[in-house]
Tab-separated table of C-alpha atoms in Angstrom:
chain	number	residue	atom	x	y	z
R	1	MET	CA	28.542	28.677	-48.750
R	2	SER	CA	29.683	25.043	-47.910
R	3	ILE	CA	29.484	23.373	-50.889
R	4	TYR	CA	33.806	23.314	-51.217
R	5	PRO	CA	36.237	24.195	-49.100
R	6	GLY	CA	37.387	28.158	-49.679
R	7	VAL	CA	34.282	28.930	-51.683
R	8	THR	CA	33.869	32.674	-51.679
R	9	ASN	CA	30.832	34.161	-52.985
R	10	GLY	CA	29.784	37.717	-54.509
R	11	ALA	CA	27.290	39.493	-56.452
R	12	VAL	CA	27.259	41.373	-59.480
R	13	GLY	CA	24.967	44.453	-60.549
R	14	VAL	CA	23.411	43.914	-64.000
R	15	ALA	CA	21.142	46.830	-64.856
R	16	GLY	CA	19.684	46.593	-61.768
R	17	VAL	CA	19.427	43.153	-61.076
R	18	SER	CA	21.573	41.125	-58.180
R	19	VAL	CA	23.245	38.324	-59.834
R	20	HIS	CA	25.157	35.879	-57.376
R	21	TYR	CA	27.942	33.802	-57.837
R	22	TYR	CA	30.197	31.228	-56.079
R	23	ASP	CA	34.052	31.136	-56.597
R	24	GLY	CA	36.175	28.372	-55.520
R	25	GLY	CA	38.539	25.375	-56.630
R	26	HIS	CA	41.835	24.335	-57.698
R	27	GLY	CA	42.362	24.888	-61.262
R	28	ALA	CA	45.903	24.910	-62.899
R	29	ASP	CA	47.327	28.626	-63.833
R	30	GLY	CA	46.202	29.831	-67.023
R	31	ALA	CA	43.473	26.956	-67.266
R	32	PRO	CA	40.068	28.067	-68.233
R	33	PRO	CA	37.560	28.092	-65.267
R	34	VAL	CA	34.210	26.009	-65.043
R	35	VAL	CA	31.099	27.522	-64.957
R	36	LEU	CA	28.124	26.062	-63.696
R	37	ILE	CA	24.635	27.491	-65.015
R	38	HIS	CA	21.839	25.817	-62.932
R	39	GLY	CA	18.207	24.981	-64.347
R	40	THR	CA	14.688	26.239	-63.653
R	41	GLY	CA	14.093	26.695	-60.155
R	42	GLY	CA	17.669	25.415	-59.312
R	43	LYS	CA	20.325	27.411	-57.714
R	44	VAL	CA	24.543	26.056	-57.163
R	45	ASP	CA	23.737	23.604	-54.256
R	46	THR	CA	20.797	22.335	-55.149
R	47	HIS	CA	21.135	21.280	-58.967
R	48	PHE	CA	25.254	21.419	-58.561
R	49	PHE	CA	25.984	20.021	-54.776
R	50	THR	CA	27.490	16.586	-56.313
R	51	VAL	CA	29.400	17.671	-59.002
R	52	TYR	CA	30.809	20.983	-58.066
R	53	PRO	CA	32.993	19.489	-55.287
R	54	MET	CA	34.311	17.243	-57.701
R	55	LEU	CA	35.070	19.749	-60.224
R	56	ALA	CA	36.360	21.666	-57.917
R	57	SER	CA	38.985	19.567	-57.009
R	58	ARG	CA	40.633	19.795	-60.644
R	59	HIS	CA	39.252	23.316	-61.747
R	60	ARG	CA	38.159	26.451	-60.795
R	61	VAL	CA	34.639	26.143	-60.609
R	62	ILE	CA	32.034	29.834	-60.383
R	63	GLY	CA	28.283	28.698	-60.227
R	64	ILE	CA	26.295	31.835	-61.078
R	65	GLU	CA	22.549	31.798	-59.802
R	66	LEU	CA	20.500	33.643	-62.238
R	67	SER	CA	17.561	35.923	-61.434
R	68	ASP	CA	14.082	36.122	-62.239
R	69	GLN	CA	14.233	39.443	-62.817
R	70	ASN	CA	14.489	40.992	-67.036
R	71	CYS	CA	17.949	42.928	-66.772
R	72	LEU	CA	17.477	44.144	-69.940
R	73	GLY	CA	15.215	46.982	-70.567
R	74	THR	CA	13.757	48.951	-67.366
R	75	ASP	CA	10.914	46.732	-66.514
R	76	ARG	CA	12.709	44.176	-64.041
R	77	GLN	CA	8.725	42.295	-64.192
R	78	ALA	CA	8.875	42.168	-67.772
R	79	PRO	CA	9.240	38.488	-69.193
R	80	LEU	CA	12.056	36.791	-68.348
R	81	THR	CA	13.910	36.140	-72.005
R	82	VAL	CA	16.849	33.844	-72.944
R	83	GLU	CA	18.994	36.717	-73.772
R	84	SER	CA	18.652	38.781	-70.351
R	85	LEU	CA	19.661	35.070	-69.026
R	86	ALA	CA	22.869	35.344	-70.513
R	87	GLN	CA	23.651	38.754	-70.391
R	88	GLN	CA	23.437	37.954	-66.576
R	89	VAL	CA	26.267	35.073	-67.256
R	90	ARG	CA	28.370	37.659	-69.017
R	91	SER	CA	28.434	40.301	-66.921
R	92	VAL	CA	29.630	37.555	-64.199
R	93	LEU	CA	32.336	36.733	-66.591
R	94	GLU	CA	33.338	40.211	-67.173
R	95	ARG	CA	33.516	40.854	-63.160
R	96	VAL	CA	35.301	37.401	-61.990
R	97	VAL	CA	37.163	36.425	-64.977
R	98	PRO	CA	37.609	39.496	-67.319
R	99	ASN	CA	39.890	38.694	-70.847
R	100	GLN	CA	39.991	34.581	-69.860
R	101	ALA	CA	37.776	32.556	-71.670
R	102	ALA	CA	35.812	29.848	-69.437
R	103	ILE	CA	34.044	26.783	-70.264
R	104	LEU	CA	30.084	26.877	-70.059
R	105	VAL	CA	28.403	23.819	-68.305
R	106	GLY	CA	24.507	24.537	-68.626
R	107	TYR	CA	21.906	22.151	-67.370
R	108	SER	CA	18.459	22.224	-68.334
R	109	LEU	CA	17.252	25.548	-69.077
R	110	GLY	CA	20.892	26.981	-68.446
R	111	ALA	CA	21.759	24.800	-71.407
R	112	GLY	CA	19.929	27.283	-73.565
R	113	VAL	CA	21.546	30.031	-71.612
R	114	ALA	CA	24.793	28.731	-72.187
R	115	VAL	CA	24.306	28.527	-75.878
R	116	GLU	CA	22.882	32.391	-75.864
R	117	VAL	CA	26.443	33.124	-74.120
R	118	ALA	CA	28.202	31.325	-76.744
R	119	ALA	CA	26.274	32.553	-79.492
R	120	SER	CA	26.556	36.147	-78.843
R	121	TRP	CA	30.366	36.491	-77.101
R	122	PRO	CA	32.068	33.823	-78.628
R	123	GLU	CA	35.606	35.543	-77.194
R	124	ASP	CA	34.513	34.590	-73.714
R	125	VAL	CA	33.612	30.959	-74.162
R	126	ALA	CA	36.611	28.362	-74.172
R	127	LYS	CA	34.358	24.916	-74.453
R	128	LEU	CA	30.387	24.322	-74.360
R	129	VAL	CA	28.822	21.733	-72.371
R	130	LEU	CA	25.266	21.190	-72.270
R	131	LEU	CA	23.689	18.660	-69.926
R	132	ASN	CA	19.777	17.727	-70.170
R	133	GLY	CA	19.079	20.328	-72.352
R	134	TRP	CA	16.871	21.373	-75.693
R	135	ALA	CA	16.895	24.044	-78.414
R	136	LYS	CA	13.351	24.345	-79.130
R	137	THR	CA	10.238	23.861	-77.036
R	138	ASP	CA	7.468	21.704	-78.900
R	139	ASN	CA	4.047	20.683	-78.495
R	140	ALA	CA	5.244	17.396	-77.018
R	141	LEU	CA	7.112	19.404	-74.125
R	142	ARG	CA	4.778	22.292	-73.638
R	143	LEU	CA	2.279	19.912	-72.583
R	144	ARG	CA	4.358	18.817	-69.839
R	145	LEU	CA	5.353	22.296	-68.789
R	146	ALA	CA	1.362	23.255	-69.227
R	147	LEU	CA	0.417	20.512	-66.710
R	148	TRP	CA	3.249	21.999	-64.241
R	149	GLN	CA	1.674	25.292	-64.466
R	150	ARG	CA	-1.391	23.693	-63.936
R	151	LEU	CA	-0.775	21.641	-60.766
R	152	ARG	CA	1.087	24.754	-59.672
R	153	ASN	CA	-2.066	27.010	-59.677
R	154	SER	CA	-3.992	23.984	-58.159
R	155	GLU	CA	-4.152	23.011	-54.083
R	156	ASP	CA	-2.466	19.986	-54.854
R	157	LYS	CA	0.790	20.396	-53.826
R	158	ASP	CA	1.041	16.742	-53.778
R	159	ALA	CA	0.219	16.173	-57.250
R	160	LEU	CA	2.778	18.412	-58.517
R	161	ALA	CA	5.346	16.717	-56.633
R	162	GLU	CA	4.703	13.521	-57.751
R	163	LEU	CA	5.084	15.079	-61.551
R	164	MET	CA	8.241	16.530	-60.724
R	165	LEU	CA	9.687	12.960	-59.274
R	166	SER	CA	8.287	10.829	-61.749
R	167	ASN	CA	9.588	13.407	-64.804
R	168	VAL	CA	13.207	14.356	-63.138
R	169	TYR	CA	14.414	10.991	-62.104
R	170	GLY	CA	14.603	7.531	-63.525
R	171	ARG	CA	13.108	4.089	-62.872
R	172	ALA	CA	16.260	2.846	-61.688
R	173	PHE	CA	16.700	5.913	-59.147
R	174	LEU	CA	12.953	5.641	-57.829
R	175	ASN	CA	13.014	1.942	-57.595
R	176	ALA	CA	16.487	1.699	-55.770
R	177	ARG	CA	14.483	3.325	-52.842
R	178	SER	CA	11.346	2.260	-50.877
R	179	TRP	CA	8.009	3.554	-51.096
R	180	ASP	CA	8.751	5.250	-47.769
R	181	ASP	CA	11.716	6.939	-49.097
R	182	ILE	CA	9.335	8.497	-51.965
R	183	VAL	CA	6.825	9.539	-50.040
R	184	GLN	CA	9.367	11.669	-47.794
R	185	LEU	CA	10.638	13.007	-51.101
R	186	ARG	CA	7.247	14.249	-52.083
R	187	ASP	CA	6.320	15.394	-48.702
R	188	ALA	CA	9.801	17.397	-48.788
R	189	TYR	CA	9.448	18.835	-52.320
R	190	VAL	CA	8.889	22.530	-52.847
R	191	VAL	CA	9.335	24.741	-55.684
R	192	GLY	CA	12.576	26.212	-56.657
R	193	PRO	CA	13.570	30.031	-56.311
R	194	GLY	CA	12.543	31.885	-59.833
R	195	SER	CA	10.141	29.071	-61.258
R	196	ASP	CA	7.393	30.122	-62.243
R	197	ARG	CA	9.156	32.874	-64.720
R	198	GLN	CA	11.436	30.396	-65.976
R	199	MET	CA	9.056	28.153	-66.685
R	200	ALA	CA	7.389	30.783	-68.641
R	201	LEU	CA	10.332	31.152	-70.619
R	202	ASN	CA	10.414	27.112	-70.351
R	203	MET	CA	7.168	27.322	-72.561
R	204	GLU	CA	8.709	29.611	-75.300
R	205	LEU	CA	12.428	28.680	-75.537
R	206	ASP	CA	14.296	28.907	-78.732
R	207	VAL	CA	17.503	28.990	-79.573
R	208	CYS	CA	17.992	27.499	-82.770
R	209	ALA	CA	19.304	30.339	-84.362
R	210	SER	CA	21.998	30.773	-81.733
R	211	LEU	CA	23.119	26.853	-82.175
R	212	GLN	CA	24.226	27.778	-85.649
R	213	LYS	CA	26.073	30.883	-84.577
R	214	VAL	CA	28.431	28.237	-81.945
R	215	VAL	CA	31.556	28.100	-82.639
R	216	ALA	CA	33.415	26.803	-79.270
R	217	PRO	CA	33.908	22.898	-79.347
R	218	THR	CA	30.817	21.044	-77.550
R	219	LEU	CA	29.968	18.343	-75.735
R	220	VAL	CA	26.295	17.706	-75.381
R	221	ILE	CA	25.194	15.070	-72.374
R	222	GLY	CA	22.017	13.619	-72.631
R	223	SER	CA	20.153	10.986	-70.425
R	224	THR	CA	18.764	7.669	-71.771
R	225	TYR	CA	15.918	7.800	-69.573
R	226	ASP	CA	14.904	11.242	-69.452
R	227	GLN	CA	11.516	11.584	-69.774
R	228	LEU	CA	11.111	15.353	-69.313
R	229	ILE	CA	13.997	16.267	-72.072
R	230	PRO	CA	13.778	12.623	-73.621
R	231	PHE	CA	17.407	12.192	-75.413
R	232	SER	CA	15.908	12.910	-78.636
R	233	TYR	CA	16.255	16.422	-78.018
R	234	SER	CA	19.950	16.272	-77.167
R	235	LEU	CA	20.519	14.825	-80.761
R	236	GLU	CA	18.983	17.913	-81.676
R	237	LEU	CA	21.360	20.057	-79.887
R	238	VAL	CA	24.763	18.156	-81.444
R	239	GLY	CA	23.066	18.302	-84.576
R	240	GLY	CA	22.747	21.714	-84.483
R	241	ILE	CA	26.501	22.786	-83.675
R	242	GLU	CA	29.218	22.552	-85.845
R	243	ASN	CA	32.049	21.377	-83.376
R	244	ALA	CA	29.963	19.103	-81.694
R	245	ALA	CA	30.561	15.432	-79.888
R	246	LEU	CA	27.588	13.262	-78.272
R	247	ALA	CA	27.494	11.305	-74.616
R	248	GLU	CA	25.003	9.544	-72.947
R	249	VAL	CA	24.641	8.740	-69.267
R	250	SER	CA	22.238	5.969	-68.182
R	251	SER	CA	19.369	8.204	-66.055
R	252	GLY	CA	16.919	10.229	-65.897
R	253	HIS	CA	16.759	13.818	-66.411
R	254	GLY	CA	18.514	14.329	-62.965
R	255	SER	CA	22.018	12.950	-64.381
R	256	VAL	CA	23.639	15.292	-61.592
R	257	THR	CA	22.082	13.698	-58.663
R	258	GLU	CA	21.599	10.018	-60.412
R	259	ARG	CA	24.622	9.852	-62.146
R	260	PRO	CA	27.270	12.750	-60.554
R	261	ALA	CA	30.470	11.133	-60.832
R	262	GLU	CA	30.094	10.001	-64.605
R	263	VAL	CA	28.903	13.685	-65.590
R	264	PHE	CA	31.810	14.908	-63.929
R	265	ARG	CA	34.276	12.699	-65.384
R	266	LEU	CA	32.982	13.730	-69.113
R	267	ILE	CA	33.299	17.293	-68.113
R	268	ASP	CA	36.472	16.980	-66.322
R	269	GLN	CA	37.524	15.091	-69.711
R	270	PHE	CA	36.353	17.265	-72.087
R	271	ALA	CA	37.883	20.481	-70.183
R	272	ARG	CA	41.094	18.704	-69.912
R	273	HIS	CA	42.049	17.624	-73.755
R	274	GLU	CA	42.529	19.670	-76.985
R	275	ALA	CA	39.507	19.795	-79.421
R	276	GLY	CA	39.929	18.445	-82.904
R	277	PRO	CA	38.737	19.603	-86.435
R	278	ALA	CA	35.843	17.255	-86.657
R	279	ASN	CA	32.188	17.036	-86.353
R	280	SER	CA	29.718	15.592	-84.350
R	281	ALA	CA	31.678	12.756	-82.312
R	282	ARG	CA	30.444	10.655	-80.224
R	283	PHE	CA	31.850	9.873	-76.158
R	284	GLU	CA	31.274	6.101	-75.816
R	285	ASP	CA	30.751	5.150	-72.183
R	286	GLY	CA	32.532	8.710	-71.515
R	287	SER	CA	36.123	7.461	-72.947
R	288	LEU	CA	37.950	9.824	-75.028
R	289	LYS	CA	39.657	6.777	-77.589
R	290	GLN	CA	40.945	9.669	-80.838
R	291	LEU	CA	37.436	10.001	-81.317
R	292	ALA	CA	36.566	12.729	-84.325
R	293	GLY	CA	36.637	15.937	-82.924
R	294	PHE	CA	38.698	15.240	-79.606
R	295	GLN	CA	42.064	14.049	-79.435
R	296	SER	CA	43.176	12.526	-75.848
């Protein structure tokens, strides 16, 4: 994998399911590694191609590629569950960084998976970053996901691409490009691996009960102009976790593509600073000014 020099790759078998990971970077001795968990249809080099190299310049970074096969039970094609995806992450951690707590960074669906890991195995999670995620699929989100499914099942592939481009990217990002550029993006759009089964999980996702079990210091990052997972969903995440802070970036859902340096800065600062005792701090413009919960 060429996402960063010296990255090595491997795979862990989880009850017959193969889960691939990528391990690289330059972390300080004894510092917790940063573990990246992608979203629906993503891979390490599609959802984190901008953020991985920046983080790897200061941290050991492990990117996990989730399998869309269910690793709980014997039926690999049983409906995918967030518990199954969490078990995949936990198995990689046990193999690659045994007896060491990690900083989990979950993007979109990956945020729900990260919550489940932190709730189920709190000893494995030093800190938690939830990026453009949500706690429970409500009717408003389910309508958007149902439209994706209808277009996915149709012959109108351009319409599916247009839906995703308009929902994933913010207005400023799209308007900074020519219409020819947008057409090229539309024509190049492909449905990512695992999307169908992960979208089925998205339709029913609910980690509200797990939020209450999270004890790791948590940073929730939402996007001002996110039309797929609006900022209000980030407010629900931060409200459900006892020791959580909130940051807001000016982008659409594709924050890792639109504002990668800002996302990197927030994660890096949060990873390198000690967490204090207070609750629901807000990172103003990404700074760490003696805010409640995170001492600079």
